[in-house]
PDB file of C-alpha atoms in Angstrom:
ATOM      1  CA  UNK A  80    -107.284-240.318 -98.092  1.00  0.00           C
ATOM      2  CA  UNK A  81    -108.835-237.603 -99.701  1.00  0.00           C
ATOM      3  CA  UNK A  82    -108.542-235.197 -96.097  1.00  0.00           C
ATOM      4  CA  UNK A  83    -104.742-236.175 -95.415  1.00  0.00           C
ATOM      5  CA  UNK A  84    -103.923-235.026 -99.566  1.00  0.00           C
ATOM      6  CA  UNK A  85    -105.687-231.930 -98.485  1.00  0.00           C
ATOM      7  CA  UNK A  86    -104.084-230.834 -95.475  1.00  0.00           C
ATOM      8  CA  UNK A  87    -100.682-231.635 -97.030  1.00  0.00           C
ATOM      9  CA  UNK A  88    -101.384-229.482-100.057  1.00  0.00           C
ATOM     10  CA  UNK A  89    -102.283-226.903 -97.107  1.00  0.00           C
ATOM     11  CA  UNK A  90     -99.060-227.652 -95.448  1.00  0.00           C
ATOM     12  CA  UNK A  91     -97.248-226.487 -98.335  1.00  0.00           C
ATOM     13  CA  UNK A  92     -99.193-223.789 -99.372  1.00  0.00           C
ATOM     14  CA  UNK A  93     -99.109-222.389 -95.932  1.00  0.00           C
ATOM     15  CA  UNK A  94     -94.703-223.060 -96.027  1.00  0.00           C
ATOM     16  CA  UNK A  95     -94.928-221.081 -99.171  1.00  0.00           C
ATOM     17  CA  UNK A  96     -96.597-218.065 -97.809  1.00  0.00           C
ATOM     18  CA  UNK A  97     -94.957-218.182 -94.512  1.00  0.00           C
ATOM     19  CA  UNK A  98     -91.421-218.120 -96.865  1.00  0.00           C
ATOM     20  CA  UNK A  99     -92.554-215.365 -98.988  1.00  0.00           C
ATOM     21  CA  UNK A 100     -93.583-213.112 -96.286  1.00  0.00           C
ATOM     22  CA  UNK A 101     -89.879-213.511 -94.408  1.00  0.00           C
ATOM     23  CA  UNK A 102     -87.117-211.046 -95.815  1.00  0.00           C
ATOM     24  CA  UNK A 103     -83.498-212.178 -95.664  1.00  0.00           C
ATOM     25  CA  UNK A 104     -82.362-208.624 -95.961  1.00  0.00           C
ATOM     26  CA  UNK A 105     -84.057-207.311 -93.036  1.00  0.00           C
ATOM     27  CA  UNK A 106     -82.351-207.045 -89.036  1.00  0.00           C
ATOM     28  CA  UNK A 107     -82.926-206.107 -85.928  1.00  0.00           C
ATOM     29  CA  UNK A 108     -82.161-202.822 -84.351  1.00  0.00           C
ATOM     30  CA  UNK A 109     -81.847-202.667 -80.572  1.00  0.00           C
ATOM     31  CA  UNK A 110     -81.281-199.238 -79.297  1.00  0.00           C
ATOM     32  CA  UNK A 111     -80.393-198.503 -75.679  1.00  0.00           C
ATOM     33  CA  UNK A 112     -80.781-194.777 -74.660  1.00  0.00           C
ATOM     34  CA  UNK A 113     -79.688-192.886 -71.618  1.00  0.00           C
ATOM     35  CA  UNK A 114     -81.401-190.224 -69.952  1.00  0.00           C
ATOM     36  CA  UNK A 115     -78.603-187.612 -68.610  1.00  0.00           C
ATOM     37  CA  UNK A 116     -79.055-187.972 -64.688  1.00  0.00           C
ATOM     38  CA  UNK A 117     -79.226-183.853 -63.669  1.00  0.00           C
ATOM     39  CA  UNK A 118     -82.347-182.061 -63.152  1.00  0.00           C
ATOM     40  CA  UNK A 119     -84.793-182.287 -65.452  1.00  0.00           C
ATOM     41  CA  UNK A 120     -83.594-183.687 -67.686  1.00  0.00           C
ATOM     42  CA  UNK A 121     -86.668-186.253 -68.738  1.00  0.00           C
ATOM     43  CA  UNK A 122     -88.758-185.344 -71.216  1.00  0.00           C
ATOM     44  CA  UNK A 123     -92.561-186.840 -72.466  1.00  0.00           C
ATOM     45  CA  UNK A 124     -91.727-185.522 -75.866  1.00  0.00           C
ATOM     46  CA  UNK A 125     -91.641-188.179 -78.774  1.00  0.00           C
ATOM     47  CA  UNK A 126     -88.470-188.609 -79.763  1.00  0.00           C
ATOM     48  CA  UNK A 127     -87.275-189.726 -83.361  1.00  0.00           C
ATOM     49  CA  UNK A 128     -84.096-190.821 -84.258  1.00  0.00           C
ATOM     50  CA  UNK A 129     -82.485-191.232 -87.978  1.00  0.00           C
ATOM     51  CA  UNK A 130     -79.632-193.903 -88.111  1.00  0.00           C
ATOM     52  CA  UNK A 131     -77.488-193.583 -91.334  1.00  0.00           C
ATOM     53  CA  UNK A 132     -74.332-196.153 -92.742  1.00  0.00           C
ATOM     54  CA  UNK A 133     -71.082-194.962 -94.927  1.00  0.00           C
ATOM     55  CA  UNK A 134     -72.960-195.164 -98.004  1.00  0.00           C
ATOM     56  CA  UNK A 135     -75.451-192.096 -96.730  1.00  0.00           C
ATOM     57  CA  UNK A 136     -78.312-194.558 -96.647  1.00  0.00           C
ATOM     58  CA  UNK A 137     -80.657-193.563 -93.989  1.00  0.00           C
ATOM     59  CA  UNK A 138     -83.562-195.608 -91.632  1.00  0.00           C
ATOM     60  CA  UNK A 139     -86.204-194.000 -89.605  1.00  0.00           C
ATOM     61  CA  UNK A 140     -87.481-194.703 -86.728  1.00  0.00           C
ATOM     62  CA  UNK A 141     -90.662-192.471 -85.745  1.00  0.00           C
ATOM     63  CA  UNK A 142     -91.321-192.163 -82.111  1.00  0.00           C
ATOM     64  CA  UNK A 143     -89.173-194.565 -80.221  1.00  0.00           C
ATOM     65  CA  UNK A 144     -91.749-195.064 -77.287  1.00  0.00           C
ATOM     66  CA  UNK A 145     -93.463-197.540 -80.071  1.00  0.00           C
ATOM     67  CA  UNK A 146     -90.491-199.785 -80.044  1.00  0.00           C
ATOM     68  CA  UNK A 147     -89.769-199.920 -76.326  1.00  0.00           C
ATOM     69  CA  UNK A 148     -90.038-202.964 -74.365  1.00  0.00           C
ATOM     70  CA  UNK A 149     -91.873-202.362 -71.252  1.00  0.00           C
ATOM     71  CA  UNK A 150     -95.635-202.393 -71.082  1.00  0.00           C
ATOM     72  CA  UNK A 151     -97.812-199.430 -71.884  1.00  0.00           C
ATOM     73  CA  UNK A 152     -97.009-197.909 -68.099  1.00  0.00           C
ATOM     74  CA  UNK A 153     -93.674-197.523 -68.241  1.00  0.00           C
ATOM     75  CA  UNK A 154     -92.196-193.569 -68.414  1.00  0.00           C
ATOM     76  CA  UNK A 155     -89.790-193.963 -70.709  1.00  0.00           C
ATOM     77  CA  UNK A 156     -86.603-190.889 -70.720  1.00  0.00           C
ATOM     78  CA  UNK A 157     -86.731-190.235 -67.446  1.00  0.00           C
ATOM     79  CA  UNK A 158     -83.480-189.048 -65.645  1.00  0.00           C
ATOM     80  CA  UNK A 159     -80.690-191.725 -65.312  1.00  0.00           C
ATOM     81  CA  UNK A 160     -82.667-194.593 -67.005  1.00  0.00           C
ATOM     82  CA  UNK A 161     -81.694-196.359 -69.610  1.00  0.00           C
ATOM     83  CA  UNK A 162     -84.483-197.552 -72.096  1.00  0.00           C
ATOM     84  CA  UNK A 163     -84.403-200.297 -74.613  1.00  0.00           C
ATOM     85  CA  UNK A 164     -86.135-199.989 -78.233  1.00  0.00           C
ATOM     86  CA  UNK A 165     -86.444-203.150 -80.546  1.00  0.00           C
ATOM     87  CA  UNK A 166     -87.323-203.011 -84.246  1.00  0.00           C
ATOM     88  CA  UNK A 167     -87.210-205.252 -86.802  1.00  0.00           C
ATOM     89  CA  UNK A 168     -86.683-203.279 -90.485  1.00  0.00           C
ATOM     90  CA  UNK A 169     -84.415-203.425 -93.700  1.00  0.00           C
ATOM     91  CA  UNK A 170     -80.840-203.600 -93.151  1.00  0.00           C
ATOM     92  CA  UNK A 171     -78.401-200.708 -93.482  1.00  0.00           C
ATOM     93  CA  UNK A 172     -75.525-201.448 -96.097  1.00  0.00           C
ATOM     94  CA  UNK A 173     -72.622-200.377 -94.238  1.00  0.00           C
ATOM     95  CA  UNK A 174     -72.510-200.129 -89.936  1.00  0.00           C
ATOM     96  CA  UNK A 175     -74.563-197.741 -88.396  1.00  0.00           C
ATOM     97  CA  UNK A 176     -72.100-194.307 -88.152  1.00  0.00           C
ATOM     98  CA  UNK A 177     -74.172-191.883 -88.205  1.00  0.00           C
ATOM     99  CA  UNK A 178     -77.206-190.995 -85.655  1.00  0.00           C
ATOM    100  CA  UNK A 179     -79.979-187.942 -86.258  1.00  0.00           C
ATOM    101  CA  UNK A 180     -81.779-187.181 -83.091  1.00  0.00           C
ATOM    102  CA  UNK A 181     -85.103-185.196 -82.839  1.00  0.00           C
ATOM    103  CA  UNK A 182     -87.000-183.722 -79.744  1.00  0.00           C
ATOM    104  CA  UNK A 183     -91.207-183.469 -80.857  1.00  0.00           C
ATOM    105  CA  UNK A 184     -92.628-181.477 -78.221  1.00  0.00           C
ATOM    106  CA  UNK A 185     -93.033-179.129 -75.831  1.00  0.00           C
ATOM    107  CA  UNK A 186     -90.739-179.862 -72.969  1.00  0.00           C
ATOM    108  CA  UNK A 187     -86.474-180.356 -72.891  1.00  0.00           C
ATOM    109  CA  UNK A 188     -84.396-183.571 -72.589  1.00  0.00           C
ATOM    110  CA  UNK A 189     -80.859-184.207 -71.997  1.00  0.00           C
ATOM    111  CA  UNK A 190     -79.700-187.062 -73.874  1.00  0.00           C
ATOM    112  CA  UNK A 191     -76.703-188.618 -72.087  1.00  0.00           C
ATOM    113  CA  UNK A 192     -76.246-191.736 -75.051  1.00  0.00           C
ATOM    114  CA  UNK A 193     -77.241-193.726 -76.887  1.00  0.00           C
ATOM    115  CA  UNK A 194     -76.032-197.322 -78.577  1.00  0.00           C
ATOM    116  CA  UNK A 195     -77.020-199.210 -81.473  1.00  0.00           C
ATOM    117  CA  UNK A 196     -76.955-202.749 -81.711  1.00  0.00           C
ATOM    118  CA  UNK A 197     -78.248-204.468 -84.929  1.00  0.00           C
ATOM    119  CA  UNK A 198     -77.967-208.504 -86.190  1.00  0.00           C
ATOM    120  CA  UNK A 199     -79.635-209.785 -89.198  1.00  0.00           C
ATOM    121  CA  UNK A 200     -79.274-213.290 -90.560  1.00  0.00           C
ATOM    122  CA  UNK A 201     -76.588-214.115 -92.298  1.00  0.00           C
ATOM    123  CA  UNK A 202     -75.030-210.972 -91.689  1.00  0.00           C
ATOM    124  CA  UNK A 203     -71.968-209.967 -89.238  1.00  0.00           C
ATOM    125  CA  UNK A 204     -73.453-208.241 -86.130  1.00  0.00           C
ATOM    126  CA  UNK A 205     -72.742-204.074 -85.443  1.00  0.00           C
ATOM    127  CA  UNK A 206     -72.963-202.053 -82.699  1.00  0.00           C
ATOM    128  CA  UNK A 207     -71.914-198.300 -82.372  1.00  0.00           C
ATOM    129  CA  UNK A 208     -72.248-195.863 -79.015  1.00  0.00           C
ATOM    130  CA  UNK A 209     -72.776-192.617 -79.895  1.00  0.00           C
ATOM    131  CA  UNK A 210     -72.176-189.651 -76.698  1.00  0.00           C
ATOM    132  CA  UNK A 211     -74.177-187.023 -77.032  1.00  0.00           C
ATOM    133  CA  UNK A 212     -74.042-184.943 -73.826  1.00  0.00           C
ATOM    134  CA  UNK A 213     -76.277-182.441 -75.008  1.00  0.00           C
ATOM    135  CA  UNK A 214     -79.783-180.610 -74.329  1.00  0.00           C
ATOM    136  CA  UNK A 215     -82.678-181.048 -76.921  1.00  0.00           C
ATOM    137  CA  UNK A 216     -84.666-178.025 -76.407  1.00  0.00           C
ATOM    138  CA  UNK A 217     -87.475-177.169 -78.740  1.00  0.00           C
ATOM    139  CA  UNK A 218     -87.750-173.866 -77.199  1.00  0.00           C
ATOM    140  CA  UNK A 219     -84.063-172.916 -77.338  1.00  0.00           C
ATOM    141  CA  UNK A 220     -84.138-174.220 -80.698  1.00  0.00           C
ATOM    142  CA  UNK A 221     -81.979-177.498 -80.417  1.00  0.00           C
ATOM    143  CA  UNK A 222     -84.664-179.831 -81.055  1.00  0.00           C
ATOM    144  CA  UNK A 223     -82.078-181.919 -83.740  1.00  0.00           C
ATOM    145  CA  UNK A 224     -78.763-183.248 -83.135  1.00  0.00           C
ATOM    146  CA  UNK A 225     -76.717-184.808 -85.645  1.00  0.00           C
ATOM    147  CA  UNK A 226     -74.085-186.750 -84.539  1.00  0.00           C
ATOM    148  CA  UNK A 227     -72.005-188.129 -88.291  1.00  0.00           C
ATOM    149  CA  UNK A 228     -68.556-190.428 -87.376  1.00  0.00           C
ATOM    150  CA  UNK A 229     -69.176-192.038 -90.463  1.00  0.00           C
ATOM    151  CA  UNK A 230     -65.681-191.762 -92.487  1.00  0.00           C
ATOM    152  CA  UNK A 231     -64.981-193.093 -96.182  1.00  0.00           C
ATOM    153  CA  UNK A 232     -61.203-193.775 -96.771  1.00  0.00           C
ATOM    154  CA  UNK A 233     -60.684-192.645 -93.538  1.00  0.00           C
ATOM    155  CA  UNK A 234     -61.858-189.373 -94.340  1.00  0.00           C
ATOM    156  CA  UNK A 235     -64.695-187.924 -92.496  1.00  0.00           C
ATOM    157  CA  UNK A 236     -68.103-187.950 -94.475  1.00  0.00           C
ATOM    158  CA  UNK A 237     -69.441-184.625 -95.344  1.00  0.00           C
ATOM    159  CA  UNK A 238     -72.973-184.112 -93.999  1.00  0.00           C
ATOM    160  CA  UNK A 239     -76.065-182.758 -95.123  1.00  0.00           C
ATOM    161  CA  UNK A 240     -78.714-180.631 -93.375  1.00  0.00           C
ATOM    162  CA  UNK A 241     -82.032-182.008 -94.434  1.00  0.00           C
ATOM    163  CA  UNK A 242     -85.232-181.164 -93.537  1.00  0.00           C
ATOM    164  CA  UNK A 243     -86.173-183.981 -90.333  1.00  0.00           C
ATOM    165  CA  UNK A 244     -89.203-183.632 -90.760  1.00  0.00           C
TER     166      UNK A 244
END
């Protein structure tokens, strides 16, 4: 009797930690990109990306090749591909509108789009396509895009410079 009171205290102790560790406000970004399909256009750069909401809030994510999908192999960016990134991380307050893009490296990349798809329980679902149609070229020095279609009162937001880094 004394073994069954223990593992059922366990039990609950173990429901309790599993519950504290789990964060309703958090959600799940998937991010599809496209590599432009020209000449050269891949890149082995790291490549960070900054999504924003209405409300100017911002959420990082560093290096995107550590939230792809595909095993440790895979050559992510590489002309006409399209690559899938998962994260899991707090949730935005408004709809992503608003996408910073940043080339860490040596080499160029043409990024062709990319899309944002992000759920969360108990929330509605968003997704937003950004086109970009642009070179990131450290060396020419247009290693950040900012792409902003974020709009309060149907007014476009004004934007910021920051420093990306």
């Amino acid at each position: 009797m004394e073994i069954k009171h223990l593992i059922f205290n366990l039990l609950i102790l173990f429901s309790l930690i599993v519950h504290t560790n789990a964060n309703a406000s958090d959600c799940i970004y998937n991010i599809y990109v496209q590599t432009g399909n020209i000449p050269y256009a891949a890149t082995t750069s790291n490549i960070t990306i900054f999504l924003n909401d209405a409300t100017k809030a911002e959420l990082p994510v560093v290096n995107l090749r550590n939230w792809g999908l595909m095993d440790s192999k895979y050559h992510y960016f590489r002309p006409g591909e399209v690559d899938l990134f998962s994260m899991k991380g707090p949730c935005l307050r408004a709809p992503v509108c608003g996408l910073t893009i940043v080339l860490d490296g040596y080499d160029s990349w043409y990024c062709e789009g990319i899309e944002i798809t992000v759920v969360g329980f108990g929330k509605s679902c968003s997704q937003k396509h950004f086109v970009v149609n642009k070179w990131l070229d450290v060396n020419a020095g247009t290693a950040v895009i900012i792409q902003d279609e974020c709009y309060i009162d149907n007014v476009p937001r004004s934007i910021s410079l920051r420093n990306v880094y």
